[in-house]
Amino acid sequence: MNRVYVCSCFGITEQQVKKHAEDGACTPRQIASACKAGTDCGSCVRRIQALLGRGACPRRELADRGKPVLADLETELDEAA
Protein backbone atom coordinates (compact mmCIF):
# COMPACT_ATOMS: atom_id res chain seq x y z
CA MET A 1 0.00 0.00 0.00
CA ASN A 2 1.36 3.41 -0.96
CA ARG A 3 1.26 5.72 2.06
CA VAL A 4 1.64 9.46 1.70
CA TYR A 5 2.53 10.91 5.08
CA VAL A 6 1.10 14.29 6.00
CA CYS A 7 2.46 14.44 9.54
CA SER A 8 5.89 12.90 9.97
CA CYS A 9 5.95 13.65 13.70
CA PHE A 10 3.04 11.30 14.41
CA GLY A 11 3.05 9.14 11.26
CA ILE A 12 -0.35 10.36 10.04
CA THR A 13 -1.19 9.65 6.41
CA GLU A 14 -3.35 11.50 3.89
CA GLN A 15 -5.82 8.62 4.10
CA GLN A 16 -6.13 9.03 7.87
CA VAL A 17 -6.72 12.79 7.57
CA LYS A 18 -9.38 12.18 4.91
CA LYS A 19 -11.07 9.58 7.13
CA HIS A 20 -11.20 12.03 10.07
CA ALA A 21 -12.64 14.64 7.69
CA GLU A 22 -15.33 12.18 6.58
CA ASP A 23 -16.10 11.59 10.26
CA GLY A 24 -16.73 15.32 10.77
CA ALA A 25 -13.38 17.02 11.39
CA CYS A 26 -13.56 20.25 9.37
CA THR A 27 -10.54 22.21 10.57
CA PRO A 28 -6.87 21.52 11.26
CA ARG A 29 -7.63 21.93 14.96
CA GLN A 30 -10.32 19.23 14.78
CA ILE A 31 -7.90 16.97 12.90
CA ALA A 32 -5.34 17.63 15.65
CA SER A 33 -7.89 16.63 18.28
CA ALA A 34 -8.61 13.42 16.40
CA CYS A 35 -5.03 12.26 15.75
CA LYS A 36 -2.46 14.85 16.97
CA ALA A 37 -1.40 15.78 13.42
CA GLY A 38 -0.15 19.36 13.38
CA THR A 39 0.48 19.61 17.12
CA ASP A 40 4.25 19.09 17.20
CA CYS A 41 6.36 20.99 14.66
CA GLY A 42 3.35 22.39 12.74
CA SER A 43 4.87 21.94 9.28
CA CYS A 44 1.91 19.82 8.14
CA VAL A 45 -0.87 22.27 9.02
CA ARG A 46 -0.98 23.84 5.55
CA ARG A 47 -1.12 20.40 3.94
CA ILE A 48 -3.98 19.44 6.26
CA GLN A 49 -5.79 22.65 5.30
CA ALA A 50 -5.31 21.78 1.62
CA LEU A 51 -6.70 18.27 2.16
CA LEU A 52 -9.74 19.66 3.98
CA GLY A 53 -10.35 22.27 1.28
CA ARG A 54 -13.55 24.24 1.39
CA GLY A 55 -15.88 21.29 0.89
CA ALA A 56 -19.16 20.78 2.67
CA CYS A 57 -18.76 20.66 6.41
CA PRO A 58 -21.82 20.12 8.63
CA ARG A 59 -20.23 22.01 11.53
CA ARG A 60 -19.24 24.95 9.31
CA GLU A 61 -22.77 25.04 7.89
CA LEU A 62 -24.20 25.16 11.43
CA ALA A 63 -21.81 27.98 12.37
CA ASP A 64 -22.80 29.93 9.28
CA ARG A 65 -26.45 29.73 10.42
CA GLY A 66 -25.52 30.85 13.95
CA LYS A 67 -26.16 27.42 15.47
CA PRO A 68 -23.91 25.95 18.19
CA VAL A 69 -21.22 23.80 16.55
CA LEU A 70 -20.36 21.79 19.65
CA ALA A 71 -23.92 20.58 20.17
CA ASP A 72 -25.03 17.13 19.07
CA LEU A 73 -24.38 17.35 15.34
CA GLU A 74 -27.05 14.87 14.26
CA THR A 75 -29.76 16.60 16.32
CA GLU A 76 -28.87 20.00 14.84
CA LEU A 77 -28.88 18.62 11.29
CA ASP A 78 -32.25 16.93 11.86
CA GLU A 79 -33.71 20.22 13.11
CA ALA A 80 -32.34 22.08 10.09
CA ALA A 81 -33.89 19.67 7.60
XYZ file of N, CA and C in Angstrom:
243
model
N 0.854 -1.191 0.000
C 0.000 0.000 0.000
C 0.891 1.242 0.000
N 0.609 2.177 -0.867
C 1.363 3.415 -0.962
C 0.826 4.406 0.065
N 1.678 4.796 1.015
C 1.259 5.724 2.063
C 1.924 7.067 1.858
N 1.124 8.101 1.797
C 1.639 9.459 1.702
C 1.459 10.080 3.083
N 2.584 10.351 3.739
C 2.528 10.911 5.083
C 2.307 12.419 5.033
N 1.373 12.870 5.851
C 1.096 14.289 6.001
C 1.874 14.800 7.205
N 1.815 14.062 8.284
C 2.460 14.443 9.542
C 3.536 13.416 9.877
N 4.777 13.801 9.672
C 5.893 12.898 9.969
C 6.076 12.713 11.469
N 5.759 13.729 12.251
C 5.951 13.649 13.700
C 5.146 12.509 14.324
N 3.922 12.320 13.836
C 3.040 11.303 14.408
C 2.691 10.182 13.431
N 3.290 10.205 12.236
C 3.053 9.142 11.259
C 1.630 9.110 10.729
N 1.040 10.278 10.519
C -0.346 10.363 10.042
C -0.342 10.494 8.523
N -1.145 9.667 7.868
C -1.191 9.646 6.414
C -2.341 10.503 5.874
N -2.262 10.784 4.570
C -3.349 11.498 3.891
C -4.665 10.755 4.097
N -4.607 9.434 3.961
C -5.822 8.618 4.095
C -6.440 8.795 5.482
N -5.602 8.850 6.520
C -6.130 9.032 7.871
C -6.779 10.407 8.035
N -6.145 11.448 7.493
C -6.719 12.790 7.575
C -8.064 12.818 6.854
N -8.123 12.210 5.669
C -9.380 12.185 4.912
C -10.461 11.431 5.670
N -10.106 10.360 6.352
C -11.072 9.583 7.135
C -11.617 10.430 8.287
N -10.733 11.155 8.988
C -11.201 12.030 10.070
C -12.109 13.125 9.515
N -11.800 13.620 8.329
C -12.643 14.638 7.693
C -14.017 14.056 7.372
N -14.046 12.843 6.867
C -15.328 12.179 6.581
C -16.134 11.982 7.854
N -15.432 11.790 8.974
C -16.100 11.587 10.259
C -16.515 12.900 10.920
N -16.238 14.047 10.257
C -16.731 15.318 10.766
C -15.697 16.352 11.146
N -14.406 16.023 11.079
C -13.377 17.022 11.391
C -13.256 17.983 10.212
N -13.507 19.264 10.461
C -13.565 20.252 9.373
C -12.399 21.223 9.370
N -11.629 21.248 10.446
C -10.540 22.212 10.568
C -9.264 21.491 10.991
N -8.115 22.121 10.766
C -6.866 21.519 11.256
C -6.898 21.265 12.762
N -7.537 22.132 13.501
C -7.626 21.933 14.957
C -8.441 20.677 15.292
N -9.515 20.435 14.547
C -10.315 19.227 14.781
C -9.543 17.979 14.362
N -8.759 18.084 13.292
C -7.898 16.968 12.897
C -6.889 16.702 14.008
N -6.301 17.767 14.562
C -5.336 17.626 15.650
C -5.967 16.931 16.858
N -7.200 17.274 17.164
C -7.891 16.633 18.283
C -8.116 15.149 18.023
N -8.326 14.811 16.759
C -8.611 13.419 16.400
C -7.351 12.553 16.381
N -6.205 13.126 15.951
C -5.032 12.260 15.749
C -3.689 12.906 16.058
N -3.664 14.103 16.604
C -2.456 14.847 16.974
C -1.704 15.470 15.803
N -2.105 15.206 14.573
C -1.399 15.780 13.423
C -1.422 17.304 13.523
N -0.255 17.915 13.342
C -0.147 19.364 13.384
C 0.144 19.942 14.750
N 0.290 19.092 15.765
C 0.478 19.606 17.120
C 1.929 19.617 17.574
N 2.853 19.092 16.774
C 4.254 19.092 17.203
C 5.006 20.211 16.495
N 5.566 19.954 15.339
C 6.359 20.990 14.655
C 5.482 21.948 13.852
N 4.277 21.519 13.454
C 3.348 22.390 12.740
C 3.566 22.486 11.243
N 4.583 21.809 10.717
C 4.866 21.943 9.285
C 3.792 21.317 8.398
N 2.927 20.491 8.948
C 1.912 19.818 8.140
C 0.573 20.548 8.116
N 0.432 21.610 8.888
C -0.873 22.265 9.019
C -1.390 22.770 7.671
N -0.527 23.358 6.858
C -0.985 23.842 5.551
C -1.416 22.682 4.653
N -0.733 21.571 4.731
C -1.121 20.397 3.942
C -2.472 19.870 4.414
N -2.685 19.860 5.711
C -3.977 19.439 6.258
C -5.077 20.379 5.772
N -4.811 21.687 5.798
C -5.793 22.653 5.297
C -6.116 22.374 3.842
N -5.091 22.060 3.043
C -5.311 21.775 1.623
C -6.153 20.524 1.441
N -5.916 19.506 2.258
C -6.699 18.269 2.162
C -8.158 18.516 2.546
N -8.369 19.362 3.541
C -9.735 19.657 3.979
C -10.460 20.516 2.963
N -9.740 21.407 2.296
C -10.349 22.265 1.281
C -11.485 23.086 1.843
N -12.374 23.478 0.980
C -13.549 24.237 1.395
C -14.821 23.451 1.084
N -14.728 22.141 1.174
C -15.876 21.295 0.889
C -16.967 21.441 1.937
N -18.034 20.732 1.740
C -19.161 20.780 2.667
C -18.729 20.288 4.036
N -19.090 21.028 5.039
C -18.762 20.663 6.413
C -19.989 20.940 7.267
N -20.605 19.908 7.822
C -21.818 20.124 8.628
C -21.603 21.128 9.747
N -20.459 21.072 10.432
C -20.228 22.009 11.532
C -20.081 23.433 11.012
N -19.398 23.606 9.880
C -19.240 24.950 9.309
C -20.607 25.488 8.883
N -21.432 24.614 8.310
C -22.767 25.043 7.894
C -23.600 25.477 9.101
N -23.483 24.766 10.219
C -24.199 25.155 11.433
C -23.701 26.503 11.931
N -22.384 26.712 11.916
C -21.810 27.978 12.373
C -22.288 29.126 11.505
N -22.347 28.888 10.195
C -22.798 29.933 9.278
C -24.244 30.345 9.558
N -25.044 29.431 10.099
C -26.448 29.732 10.421
C -26.605 30.221 11.859
N -25.468 30.373 12.576
C -25.522 30.851 13.952
C -25.896 29.788 14.959
N -25.823 28.522 14.563
C -26.157 27.415 15.467
C -24.902 27.009 16.258
N -25.076 26.423 17.425
C -23.909 25.953 18.186
C -23.246 24.786 17.462
N -21.924 24.849 17.298
C -21.221 23.802 16.555
C -20.757 22.670 17.449
N -20.794 22.854 18.751
C -20.360 21.792 19.645
C -21.531 20.965 20.166
N -22.732 21.338 19.765
C -23.919 20.579 20.166
C -23.952 19.259 19.402
N -24.869 18.411 19.761
C -25.028 17.132 19.071
C -25.284 17.389 17.594
N -24.344 17.028 16.763
C -24.382 17.352 15.343
C -25.607 16.762 14.652
N -25.920 15.514 14.922
C -27.053 14.875 14.256
C -28.365 15.554 14.619
N -28.531 15.924 15.880
C -29.759 16.598 16.324
C -29.912 17.930 15.598
N -28.814 18.702 15.504
C -28.874 20.002 14.842
C -29.205 19.841 13.350
N -28.614 18.828 12.717
C -28.883 18.621 11.292
C -30.312 18.186 11.067
N -30.854 17.355 11.980
C -32.252 16.929 11.861
C -33.192 18.126 11.987
N -32.869 19.044 12.916
C -33.713 20.219 13.107
C -33.653 21.134 11.898
N -32.514 21.188 11.229
C -32.336 22.078 10.093
C -33.059 21.563 8.846
N -33.289 20.271 8.797
C -33.892 19.668 7.602
C -35.365 19.954 7.473
